[in-house]
Amino acid sequence: MMESNRVLYYLGAGASANVIPAVKGLRPRILDLITYLKDYQFSQPLKKYFSGSDSDIAIKIKSDYSDTLDEVIDTLQWLYDNSKSAHTIDVLAKELYTKESSDFIKLKKALIIYFYFEQACLFGSKSEGYDTIQSSTIDTRYNHFISQITRKEQGKEIVLKPNVKICSWNYDVQFELNLMRIVDAGILRTKDYFQIYPNLKSINKDTIVDFSQDSFAMFKLNGTALPESSYDIPENLLTAFDNLNDDGEYNLLNFLKYYKELYKDKNSSYTLRMFNFSFEEDDSYSPKYKGALAMMEAAKSIMKYVDILVIIGYSFPESNSKIDKLLLDLIEPKQIIIQDLNPESISVKLFRRCPTLKKFVDNSGSNKDNPKVEINLNKDVETFYMPDDLLI
């Protein structure tokens, strides 16, 4: 039986901001990553040089994966250079998509590379004009959040509270990485078991036949940045994220091995179709994965049951307006919590974006059978807001 109050978390970039910078911080961090990776290249113009400080792993990178590393750096450099004149990288993506440029796929590949390293290796900040010191590859707020909604049912494995659902606009795998530490399973099995979409069970389905309203679920609305080959070879359930350790050099070598295999047929990998922008159309020249529409229908199906809406770190960018309205105008909540450093402006954007939701909120409290919708504006971002029901 579903617990009484059903909670929907609606997450934006701010929910992962302790590890992944928001849109305007991406270019400086990409430059930092380029600087970090160049330390593992051969010295120019010799292309055959090992320094006295090179570790065994660094020597292997230069010996066996020199060309692959060069390609990774060139791809990141291309994105950094070409996004200079655009307002944001998202704007550049829209420009390339509109003119059906093959560079649109190159941009996706560069971002998938970036998101991996931001969550796998510590690399310093040397960019002028952007103040950040990366101290961790894990945003522990997710760990705290997961610990609050995790329970062990008698005779069953660990489960997440069934009255919790998440819609996330983020490409990162912060939720999955933190969840993996608790359940001790690989990222792909974790996604399948806990209904984290898209996953291997859903990517090629016209309908999500295994989706249950009575279980936890997470919908990643723009797909995910997960560089791995199991989308093409389902029997291979290991990803570059499954072998992470505290050694950044090891993680770099591990990624280069995956990357070399993943894109051996240039841009053919299914991974690139799993990384989407909200403006992409289903029948476009660069199609999304087959199951994208089914995932969106499943996300819509949970909206009419939402009792509490919790919005964390989401700024309601114009590019997402169509999907925001499609989903949030369906809910009739008892309570709305907005957790952000500037929740007042987010509240204005929410109700401007979703007129049906605004009308429902404005008309609430008209009689005893129609209680007033409670609006909670919360500036404390140390941990994710937890309604009292979830602490029981």
mmCIF file of C-alpha atoms in Angstrom:
data_model
loop_
_atom_site.group_PDB
_atom_site.id
_atom_site.type_symbol
_atom_site.label_atom_id
_atom_site.label_comp_id
_atom_site.label_asym_id
_atom_site.label_seq_id
_atom_site.Cartn_x
_atom_site.Cartn_y
_atom_site.Cartn_z
ATOM 1 C CA MET A 1 0.000 0.000 0.000
ATOM 2 C CA MET A 2 1.357 3.417 -0.956
ATOM 3 C CA GLU A 3 2.186 5.684 1.971
ATOM 4 C CA SER A 4 -0.167 8.635 2.395
ATOM 5 C CA ASN A 5 1.892 11.597 1.229
ATOM 6 C CA ARG A 6 3.695 11.070 -2.061
ATOM 7 C CA VAL A 7 6.707 13.292 -2.615
ATOM 8 C CA LEU A 8 8.171 14.403 -5.932
ATOM 9 C CA TYR A 9 11.699 15.827 -5.958
ATOM 10 C CA TYR A 10 12.333 18.051 -8.995
ATOM 11 C CA LEU A 11 16.078 18.551 -9.322
ATOM 12 C CA GLY A 12 18.235 20.996 -11.261
ATOM 13 C CA ALA A 13 21.952 21.743 -11.482
ATOM 14 C CA GLY A 14 22.069 23.201 -7.980
ATOM 15 C CA ALA A 15 21.355 19.761 -6.540
ATOM 16 C CA SER A 16 24.827 18.613 -7.658
ATOM 17 C CA ALA A 17 26.599 21.961 -7.327
ATOM 18 C CA ASN A 18 29.121 20.719 -4.747
ATOM 19 C CA VAL A 19 30.717 18.659 -7.530
ATOM 20 C CA ILE A 20 29.287 19.783 -10.892
ATOM 21 C CA PRO A 21 29.206 23.543 -11.582
ATOM 22 C CA ALA A 22 26.116 25.156 -13.065
ATOM 23 C CA VAL A 23 25.955 26.053 -16.760
ATOM 24 C CA LYS A 24 28.103 29.203 -16.579
ATOM 25 C CA GLY A 25 30.834 27.339 -14.726
ATOM 26 C CA LEU A 26 31.246 24.603 -17.323
ATOM 27 C CA ARG A 27 33.700 26.373 -19.647
ATOM 28 C CA PRO A 28 36.243 27.212 -16.914
ATOM 29 C CA ARG A 29 36.100 23.656 -15.610
ATOM 30 C CA ILE A 30 36.544 22.221 -19.111
ATOM 31 C CA LEU A 31 39.680 24.321 -19.427
ATOM 32 C CA ASP A 32 40.859 23.009 -16.045
ATOM 33 C CA LEU A 33 40.280 19.467 -17.287
ATOM 34 C CA ILE A 34 42.248 20.111 -20.489
ATOM 35 C CA THR A 35 45.149 21.418 -18.404
ATOM 36 C CA TYR A 36 44.992 18.345 -16.173
ATOM 37 C CA LEU A 37 44.934 15.885 -19.077
ATOM 38 C CA LYS A 38 47.792 17.569 -20.919
ATOM 39 C CA ASP A 39 50.124 16.508 -18.110
ATOM 40 C CA TYR A 40 49.748 12.959 -19.444
ATOM 41 C CA GLN A 41 50.563 13.771 -23.045
ATOM 42 C CA PHE A 42 53.961 13.247 -24.634
ATOM 43 C CA SER A 43 56.081 16.370 -24.720
ATOM 44 C CA GLN A 44 55.894 18.190 -28.012
ATOM 45 C CA PRO A 45 57.317 17.898 -30.587
ATOM 46 C CA LEU A 46 59.114 14.696 -29.558
ATOM 47 C CA LYS A 47 55.967 12.639 -28.892
ATOM 48 C CA LYS A 48 58.299 10.065 -27.277
ATOM 49 C CA TYR A 49 59.230 11.295 -23.861
ATOM 50 C CA PHE A 50 58.740 10.052 -20.312
ATOM 51 C CA SER A 51 59.562 12.291 -17.395
ATOM 52 C CA GLY A 52 61.352 11.061 -14.320
ATOM 53 C CA SER A 53 58.170 11.580 -12.296
ATOM 54 C CA ASP A 54 55.987 9.395 -14.523
ATOM 55 C CA SER A 55 54.308 6.560 -12.642
ATOM 56 C CA ASP A 56 53.764 3.122 -14.146
ATOM 57 C CA ILE A 57 50.192 4.137 -15.002
ATOM 58 C CA ALA A 58 51.310 7.389 -16.624
ATOM 59 C CA ILE A 59 53.828 5.471 -18.743
ATOM 60 C CA LYS A 60 51.086 3.048 -19.815
ATOM 61 C CA ILE A 61 48.813 5.968 -20.750
ATOM 62 C CA LYS A 62 51.535 7.501 -22.893
ATOM 63 C CA SER A 63 52.596 4.180 -24.372
ATOM 64 C CA ASP A 64 49.266 2.487 -25.151
ATOM 65 C CA TYR A 65 46.675 5.270 -25.173
ATOM 66 C CA SER A 66 48.524 8.314 -26.452
ATOM 67 C CA ASP A 67 46.334 8.697 -29.537
ATOM 68 C CA THR A 68 43.150 8.173 -27.522
ATOM 69 C CA LEU A 69 44.197 10.796 -24.979
ATOM 70 C CA ASP A 70 45.032 13.221 -27.802
ATOM 71 C CA GLU A 71 41.540 12.702 -29.230
ATOM 72 C CA VAL A 72 39.906 13.293 -25.842
ATOM 73 C CA ILE A 73 41.849 16.531 -25.333
ATOM 74 C CA ASP A 74 41.158 17.713 -28.894
ATOM 75 C CA THR A 75 37.431 17.093 -28.415
ATOM 76 C CA LEU A 76 37.365 19.069 -25.174
ATOM 77 C CA GLN A 77 39.454 21.862 -26.716
ATOM 78 C CA TRP A 78 37.037 22.062 -29.642
ATOM 79 C CA LEU A 79 34.113 22.538 -27.242
ATOM 80 C CA TYR A 80 35.955 25.129 -25.190
ATOM 81 C CA ASP A 81 36.977 27.154 -28.265
ATOM 82 C CA ASN A 82 33.629 26.968 -30.059
ATOM 83 C CA SER A 83 31.555 27.827 -26.993
ATOM 84 C CA LYS A 84 33.482 31.041 -26.375
ATOM 85 C CA SER A 85 31.173 33.180 -28.491
ATOM 86 C CA ALA A 86 27.965 31.501 -27.261
ATOM 87 C CA HIS A 87 26.113 32.655 -24.161
ATOM 88 C CA THR A 88 26.306 29.129 -22.750
ATOM 89 C CA ILE A 89 27.216 25.673 -24.021
ATOM 90 C CA ASP A 90 23.482 24.921 -24.155
ATOM 91 C CA VAL A 91 23.048 27.832 -26.577
ATOM 92 C CA LEU A 92 25.834 26.459 -28.770
ATOM 93 C CA ALA A 93 24.122 23.063 -28.713
ATOM 94 C CA LYS A 94 20.846 24.622 -29.892
ATOM 95 C CA GLU A 95 22.642 26.444 -32.723
ATOM 96 C CA LEU A 96 24.327 23.245 -33.925
ATOM 97 C CA TYR A 97 21.100 21.267 -33.623
ATOM 98 C CA THR A 98 19.081 23.843 -35.552
ATOM 99 C CA LYS A 99 21.424 23.735 -38.540
ATOM 100 C CA GLU A 100 21.734 19.924 -38.294
ATOM 101 C CA SER A 101 25.486 20.044 -37.861
ATOM 102 C CA SER A 102 27.448 16.865 -37.264
ATOM 103 C CA ASP A 103 29.282 18.856 -34.592
ATOM 104 C CA PHE A 104 26.167 18.505 -32.436
ATOM 105 C CA ILE A 105 27.226 14.891 -31.798
ATOM 106 C CA LYS A 106 30.788 16.050 -31.137
ATOM 107 C CA LEU A 107 29.476 18.443 -28.495
ATOM 108 C CA LYS A 108 27.625 15.598 -26.783
ATOM 109 C CA LYS A 109 30.748 13.467 -26.803
ATOM 110 C CA ALA A 110 32.777 16.287 -25.222
ATOM 111 C CA LEU A 111 30.236 16.773 -22.443
ATOM 112 C CA ILE A 112 30.061 13.043 -21.691
ATOM 113 C CA ILE A 113 33.869 13.105 -21.332
ATOM 114 C CA TYR A 114 33.715 16.131 -19.041
ATOM 115 C CA PHE A 115 31.005 14.725 -16.765
ATOM 116 C CA TYR A 116 32.962 11.519 -16.296
ATOM 117 C CA PHE A 117 36.141 13.253 -15.163
ATOM 118 C CA GLU A 118 34.361 15.727 -12.885
ATOM 119 C CA GLN A 119 32.993 12.696 -10.999
ATOM 120 C CA ALA A 120 36.078 10.465 -11.236
ATOM 121 C CA CYS A 121 39.211 12.592 -10.819
ATOM 122 C CA LEU A 122 40.208 15.536 -8.679
ATOM 123 C CA PHE A 123 41.749 18.236 -10.847
ATOM 124 C CA GLY A 124 42.576 21.711 -9.658
ATOM 125 C CA SER A 125 41.042 25.014 -10.639
ATOM 126 C CA LYS A 126 43.395 27.346 -12.504
ATOM 127 C CA SER A 127 40.847 29.328 -14.507
ATOM 128 C CA GLU A 128 40.695 33.057 -13.972
ATOM 129 C CA GLY A 129 37.315 34.510 -13.116
ATOM 130 C CA TYR A 130 35.837 31.300 -11.711
ATOM 131 C CA ASP A 131 36.275 30.550 -8.053
ATOM 132 C CA THR A 132 36.058 26.849 -7.292
ATOM 133 C CA ILE A 133 38.129 24.320 -5.417
ATOM 134 C CA GLN A 134 37.065 20.788 -6.167
ATOM 135 C CA SER A 135 37.449 18.812 -2.943
ATOM 136 C CA SER A 136 35.396 15.746 -3.797
ATOM 137 C CA THR A 137 33.950 13.812 -6.709
ATOM 138 C CA ILE A 138 30.841 12.987 -4.658
ATOM 139 C CA ASP A 139 28.159 15.418 -3.463
ATOM 140 C CA THR A 140 27.458 13.876 -0.074
ATOM 141 C CA ARG A 141 24.050 15.547 0.141
ATOM 142 C CA TYR A 142 22.816 12.677 -2.014
ATOM 143 C CA ASN A 143 24.290 10.196 0.434
ATOM 144 C CA HIS A 144 22.449 11.861 3.309
ATOM 145 C CA PHE A 145 19.228 11.984 1.299
ATOM 146 C CA ILE A 146 19.434 8.310 0.289
ATOM 147 C CA SER A 147 20.117 7.261 3.870
ATOM 148 C CA GLN A 148 16.862 8.950 4.921
ATOM 149 C CA ILE A 149 14.713 7.169 2.336
ATOM 150 C CA THR A 150 16.386 3.739 2.557
ATOM 151 C CA ARG A 151 14.902 0.888 4.517
ATOM 152 C CA LYS A 152 15.400 -2.846 4.849
ATOM 153 C CA GLU A 153 12.158 -4.762 4.572
ATOM 154 C CA GLN A 154 11.901 -8.096 6.357
ATOM 155 C CA GLY A 155 12.952 -10.885 4.040
ATOM 156 C CA LYS A 156 13.774 -8.465 1.241
ATOM 157 C CA GLU A 157 16.703 -6.523 -0.101
ATOM 158 C CA ILE A 158 17.279 -2.837 0.618
ATOM 159 C CA VAL A 159 14.492 -0.680 -0.831
ATOM 160 C CA LEU A 160 13.912 3.042 -1.224
ATOM 161 C CA LYS A 161 10.683 4.471 0.154
ATOM 162 C CA PRO A 162 7.938 3.889 -2.426
ATOM 163 C CA ASN A 163 6.262 7.251 -1.877
ATOM 164 C CA VAL A 164 9.340 9.063 -3.230
ATOM 165 C CA LYS A 165 9.782 9.873 -6.915
ATOM 166 C CA ILE A 166 12.465 12.043 -8.540
ATOM 167 C CA CYS A 167 12.557 13.983 -11.801
ATOM 168 C CA SER A 168 16.048 15.266 -12.544
ATOM 169 C CA TRP A 169 17.337 17.535 -15.298
ATOM 170 C CA ASN A 170 20.931 16.600 -14.484
ATOM 171 C CA TYR A 171 23.217 14.463 -16.641
ATOM 172 C CA ASP A 172 25.458 13.449 -13.760
ATOM 173 C CA VAL A 173 25.303 10.131 -11.899
ATOM 174 C CA GLN A 174 25.684 11.537 -8.390
ATOM 175 C CA PHE A 175 22.535 9.815 -7.139
ATOM 176 C CA GLU A 176 23.600 6.488 -8.634
ATOM 177 C CA LEU A 177 27.175 6.704 -7.320
ATOM 178 C CA ASN A 178 25.967 7.351 -3.786
ATOM 179 C CA LEU A 179 23.317 4.632 -4.017
ATOM 180 C CA MET A 180 25.881 2.094 -5.256
ATOM 181 C CA ARG A 181 27.840 2.502 -2.021
ATOM 182 C CA ILE A 182 24.811 1.335 -0.036
ATOM 183 C CA VAL A 183 23.622 -1.575 -2.167
ATOM 184 C CA ASP A 184 27.070 -2.746 -3.305
ATOM 185 C CA ALA A 185 26.075 -3.296 -6.943
ATOM 186 C CA GLY A 186 27.183 -1.996 -10.323
ATOM 187 C CA ILE A 187 25.654 1.159 -11.716
ATOM 188 C CA LEU A 188 23.603 -0.544 -14.449
ATOM 189 C CA ARG A 189 22.099 -3.143 -12.115
ATOM 190 C CA THR A 190 21.412 -0.391 -9.588
ATOM 191 C CA LYS A 191 19.541 1.667 -12.197
ATOM 192 C CA ASP A 192 17.433 -1.323 -13.247
ATOM 193 C CA TYR A 193 16.625 -2.461 -9.703
ATOM 194 C CA PHE A 194 15.539 0.947 -8.407
ATOM 195 C CA GLN A 195 13.653 2.126 -11.509
ATOM 196 C CA ILE A 196 16.154 4.811 -12.458
ATOM 197 C CA TYR A 197 15.325 5.712 -16.065
ATOM 198 C CA PRO A 198 16.682 5.479 -18.702
ATOM 199 C CA ASN A 199 18.092 2.037 -18.022
ATOM 200 C CA LEU A 200 18.804 -1.146 -19.947
ATOM 201 C CA LYS A 201 15.236 -2.401 -19.504
ATOM 202 C CA SER A 202 13.673 0.758 -20.916
ATOM 203 C CA ILE A 203 15.893 2.240 -23.604
ATOM 204 C CA ASN A 204 14.343 0.282 -26.476
ATOM 205 C CA LYS A 205 10.768 -0.039 -25.187
ATOM 206 C CA ASP A 206 7.704 1.688 -26.592
ATOM 207 C CA THR A 207 6.217 1.401 -23.100
ATOM 208 C CA ILE A 208 7.905 0.869 -19.735
ATOM 209 C CA VAL A 209 6.222 -2.435 -18.985
ATOM 210 C CA ASP A 210 8.033 -3.033 -15.707
ATOM 211 C CA PHE A 211 7.323 0.393 -14.171
ATOM 212 C CA SER A 212 5.481 0.304 -10.828
ATOM 213 C CA GLN A 213 3.777 3.307 -9.258
ATOM 214 C CA ASP A 214 4.152 1.600 -5.883
ATOM 215 C CA SER A 215 7.947 1.700 -5.891
ATOM 216 C CA PHE A 216 10.632 4.364 -5.865
ATOM 217 C CA ALA A 217 11.478 5.755 -9.304
ATOM 218 C CA MET A 218 13.778 8.367 -10.793
ATOM 219 C CA PHE A 219 13.344 9.918 -14.238
ATOM 220 C CA LYS A 220 16.357 11.624 -15.797
ATOM 221 C CA LEU A 221 14.525 13.939 -18.160
ATOM 222 C CA ASN A 222 17.499 14.753 -20.386
ATOM 223 C CA GLY A 223 18.989 11.273 -20.280
ATOM 224 C CA THR A 224 22.383 10.657 -18.734
ATOM 225 C CA ALA A 225 26.142 11.036 -19.281
ATOM 226 C CA LEU A 226 27.196 7.440 -18.822
ATOM 227 C CA PRO A 227 30.107 6.365 -21.056
ATOM 228 C CA GLU A 228 29.756 2.616 -21.409
ATOM 229 C CA SER A 229 29.145 -0.013 -24.042
ATOM 230 C CA SER A 230 26.293 -2.003 -22.512
ATOM 231 C CA TYR A 231 23.705 -0.082 -24.509
ATOM 232 C CA ASP A 232 25.258 -1.704 -27.570
ATOM 233 C CA ILE A 233 26.415 -4.939 -25.883
ATOM 234 C CA PRO A 234 23.881 -5.704 -23.102
ATOM 235 C CA GLU A 235 25.814 -8.658 -21.710
ATOM 236 C CA ASN A 236 28.611 -6.276 -20.676
ATOM 237 C CA LEU A 237 27.354 -4.725 -17.441
ATOM 238 C CA LEU A 238 30.558 -2.997 -16.357
ATOM 239 C CA THR A 239 31.071 0.714 -16.897
ATOM 240 C CA ALA A 240 33.926 3.131 -16.322
ATOM 241 C CA PHE A 241 32.124 4.230 -13.141
ATOM 242 C CA ASP A 242 32.097 0.719 -11.660
ATOM 243 C CA ASN A 243 35.876 0.634 -11.175
ATOM 244 C CA LEU A 244 36.469 4.027 -9.595
ATOM 245 C CA ASN A 245 38.998 4.332 -6.801
ATOM 246 C CA ASP A 246 40.926 7.105 -5.084
ATOM 247 C CA ASP A 247 43.706 7.035 -7.674
ATOM 248 C CA GLY A 248 42.953 9.629 -10.361
ATOM 249 C CA GLU A 249 45.586 8.190 -12.687
ATOM 250 C CA TYR A 250 43.963 4.777 -12.502
ATOM 251 C CA ASN A 251 40.549 6.300 -13.280
ATOM 252 C CA LEU A 252 42.038 8.148 -16.251
ATOM 253 C CA LEU A 253 43.563 4.960 -17.653
ATOM 254 C CA ASN A 254 40.326 3.080 -17.047
ATOM 255 C CA PHE A 255 38.348 5.729 -18.935
ATOM 256 C CA LEU A 256 40.709 5.721 -21.911
ATOM 257 C CA LYS A 257 40.252 1.947 -22.216
ATOM 258 C CA TYR A 258 36.462 2.358 -22.283
ATOM 259 C CA TYR A 259 36.594 5.356 -24.589
ATOM 260 C CA LYS A 260 38.761 3.595 -27.156
ATOM 261 C CA GLU A 261 36.279 0.725 -27.326
ATOM 262 C CA LEU A 262 33.166 2.879 -27.051
ATOM 263 C CA TYR A 263 33.859 5.074 -30.065
ATOM 264 C CA LYS A 264 35.837 2.666 -32.225
ATOM 265 C CA ASP A 265 33.167 3.185 -34.894
ATOM 266 C CA LYS A 266 33.454 6.966 -34.590
ATOM 267 C CA ASN A 267 30.125 8.421 -33.427
ATOM 268 C CA SER A 268 28.009 5.279 -33.639
ATOM 269 C CA SER A 269 27.728 4.506 -29.926
ATOM 270 C CA TYR A 270 24.225 4.364 -28.450
ATOM 271 C CA THR A 271 25.630 6.302 -25.502
ATOM 272 C CA LEU A 272 25.397 9.493 -27.567
ATOM 273 C CA ARG A 273 21.652 9.000 -28.027
ATOM 274 C CA MET A 274 21.176 8.683 -24.272
ATOM 275 C CA PHE A 275 22.512 12.207 -23.694
ATOM 276 C CA ASN A 276 19.810 14.648 -24.740
ATOM 277 C CA PHE A 277 18.749 18.272 -24.732
ATOM 278 C CA SER A 278 15.127 19.201 -24.088
ATOM 279 C CA PHE A 279 14.812 20.860 -27.503
ATOM 280 C CA GLU A 280 15.545 17.648 -29.423
ATOM 281 C CA GLU A 281 12.582 16.233 -31.321
ATOM 282 C CA ASP A 282 11.861 12.513 -31.440
ATOM 283 C CA ASP A 283 11.947 12.369 -35.252
ATOM 284 C CA SER A 284 14.921 14.676 -35.774
ATOM 285 C CA TYR A 285 18.138 14.063 -37.699
ATOM 286 C CA SER A 286 19.775 13.153 -34.383
ATOM 287 C CA PRO A 287 17.147 10.949 -32.715
ATOM 288 C CA LYS A 288 16.932 10.229 -29.014
ATOM 289 C CA TYR A 289 17.013 6.661 -27.742
ATOM 290 C CA LYS A 290 13.851 4.709 -28.597
ATOM 291 C CA GLY A 291 12.470 4.601 -25.063
ATOM 292 C CA ALA A 292 12.601 8.375 -24.414
ATOM 293 C CA LEU A 293 8.914 8.927 -25.144
ATOM 294 C CA ALA A 294 7.873 5.978 -22.972
ATOM 295 C CA MET A 295 9.938 7.344 -20.082
ATOM 296 C CA MET A 296 8.234 10.724 -20.399
ATOM 297 C CA GLU A 297 4.813 9.069 -20.359
ATOM 298 C CA ALA A 298 5.766 7.202 -17.183
ATOM 299 C CA ALA A 299 6.923 10.472 -15.613
ATOM 300 C CA LYS A 300 3.602 12.097 -16.521
ATOM 301 C CA SER A 301 1.702 9.213 -14.954
ATOM 302 C CA ILE A 302 3.062 9.943 -11.466
ATOM 303 C CA MET A 303 2.144 13.630 -11.465
ATOM 304 C CA LYS A 304 -1.528 13.307 -10.535
ATOM 305 C CA TYR A 305 -0.517 11.467 -7.349
ATOM 306 C CA VAL A 306 1.948 14.098 -6.054
ATOM 307 C CA ASP A 307 1.120 15.444 -2.599
ATOM 308 C CA ILE A 308 4.381 17.292 -1.897
ATOM 309 C CA LEU A 309 6.555 18.940 -4.560
ATOM 310 C CA VAL A 310 10.161 19.662 -3.576
ATOM 311 C CA ILE A 311 12.151 21.755 -6.083
ATOM 312 C CA ILE A 312 15.900 21.798 -5.440
ATOM 313 C CA GLY A 313 18.493 23.860 -7.295
ATOM 314 C CA TYR A 314 16.425 24.313 -10.451
ATOM 315 C CA SER A 315 16.257 27.685 -12.216
ATOM 316 C CA PHE A 316 13.548 26.907 -14.807
ATOM 317 C CA PRO A 317 15.554 27.787 -17.941
ATOM 318 C CA GLU A 318 13.506 28.689 -20.996
ATOM 319 C CA SER A 319 14.849 25.734 -22.962
ATOM 320 C CA ASN A 320 13.027 23.348 -20.614
ATOM 321 C CA SER A 321 9.718 25.211 -20.544
ATOM 322 C CA LYS A 322 7.741 22.766 -22.687
ATOM 323 C CA ILE A 323 8.518 19.757 -20.503
ATOM 324 C CA ASP A 324 8.226 21.683 -17.223
ATOM 325 C CA LYS A 325 4.721 22.744 -18.168
ATOM 326 C CA LEU A 326 3.826 19.285 -19.466
ATOM 327 C CA LEU A 327 4.718 17.705 -16.111
ATOM 328 C CA LEU A 328 4.153 20.254 -13.366
ATOM 329 C CA ASP A 329 0.829 21.556 -14.650
ATOM 330 C CA LEU A 330 -0.571 18.082 -13.930
ATOM 331 C CA ILE A 331 0.039 18.155 -10.175
ATOM 332 C CA GLU A 332 -2.323 19.287 -7.418
ATOM 333 C CA PRO A 333 -0.074 19.290 -4.354
ATOM 334 C CA LYS A 334 -0.784 19.936 -0.703
ATOM 335 C CA GLN A 335 2.626 21.516 -0.244
ATOM 336 C CA ILE A 336 5.367 23.054 -2.413
ATOM 337 C CA ILE A 337 8.917 23.425 -1.096
ATOM 338 C CA ILE A 338 11.481 25.425 -3.053
ATOM 339 C CA GLN A 339 15.036 24.940 -1.820
ATOM 340 C CA ASP A 340 17.494 27.352 -3.388
ATOM 341 C CA LEU A 341 19.808 30.225 -2.504
ATOM 342 C CA ASN A 342 17.178 32.485 -4.089
ATOM 343 C CA PRO A 343 13.854 30.625 -3.661
ATOM 344 C CA GLU A 344 11.702 33.730 -4.167
ATOM 345 C CA SER A 345 12.763 34.155 -7.798
ATOM 346 C CA ILE A 346 12.356 30.417 -8.424
ATOM 347 C CA SER A 347 8.811 30.621 -7.080
ATOM 348 C CA VAL A 348 8.004 33.408 -9.535
ATOM 349 C CA LYS A 349 9.423 31.383 -12.429
ATOM 350 C CA LEU A 350 7.532 28.252 -11.389
ATOM 351 C CA PHE A 351 4.122 29.896 -11.390
ATOM 352 C CA ARG A 352 4.837 31.872 -14.534
ATOM 353 C CA ARG A 353 5.843 28.646 -16.270
ATOM 354 C CA CYS A 354 2.900 26.566 -15.019
ATOM 355 C CA PRO A 355 -0.381 28.540 -15.125
ATOM 356 C CA THR A 356 -2.587 25.533 -14.319
ATOM 357 C CA LEU A 357 -0.572 24.830 -11.179
ATOM 358 C CA LYS A 358 -0.737 28.514 -10.240
ATOM 359 C CA LYS A 359 -4.523 28.523 -10.660
ATOM 360 C CA PHE A 360 -4.813 25.466 -8.429
ATOM 361 C CA VAL A 361 -2.651 27.086 -5.736
ATOM 362 C CA ASP A 362 -4.496 30.423 -5.951
ATOM 363 C CA ASN A 363 -7.895 28.727 -5.634
ATOM 364 C CA SER A 364 -6.861 26.527 -2.719
ATOM 365 C CA GLY A 365 -8.245 27.336 0.726
ATOM 366 C CA SER A 366 -11.629 28.387 -0.602
ATOM 367 C CA ASN A 367 -13.426 25.922 1.691
ATOM 368 C CA LYS A 368 -12.759 23.267 4.352
ATOM 369 C CA ASP A 369 -12.577 20.521 1.758
ATOM 370 C CA ASN A 370 -9.983 22.459 -0.248
ATOM 371 C CA PRO A 371 -7.111 23.313 2.136
ATOM 372 C CA LYS A 372 -4.652 26.054 1.318
ATOM 373 C CA VAL A 373 -1.522 24.849 -0.465
ATOM 374 C CA GLU A 374 1.465 25.487 1.792
ATOM 375 C CA ILE A 375 4.430 27.215 0.099
ATOM 376 C CA ASN A 376 7.787 26.817 1.844
ATOM 377 C CA LEU A 377 10.754 28.878 0.570
ATOM 378 C CA ASN A 378 13.948 27.396 1.963
ATOM 379 C CA LYS A 379 17.434 28.936 1.612
ATOM 380 C CA ASP A 380 19.262 26.249 3.609
ATOM 381 C CA VAL A 381 21.043 24.111 1.007
ATOM 382 C CA GLU A 382 23.339 22.133 3.314
ATOM 383 C CA THR A 383 21.160 19.032 2.908
ATOM 384 C CA PHE A 384 18.178 18.202 0.714
ATOM 385 C CA TYR A 385 14.882 19.202 2.287
ATOM 386 C CA MET A 386 13.129 16.253 3.914
ATOM 387 C CA PRO A 387 9.369 16.456 4.589
ATOM 388 C CA ASP A 388 8.434 15.121 8.009
ATOM 389 C CA ASP A 389 6.617 12.148 6.477
ATOM 390 C CA LEU A 390 9.884 10.818 5.077
ATOM 391 C CA LEU A 391 11.637 10.906 8.435
ATOM 392 C CA ILE A 392 9.154 8.491 10.028
#
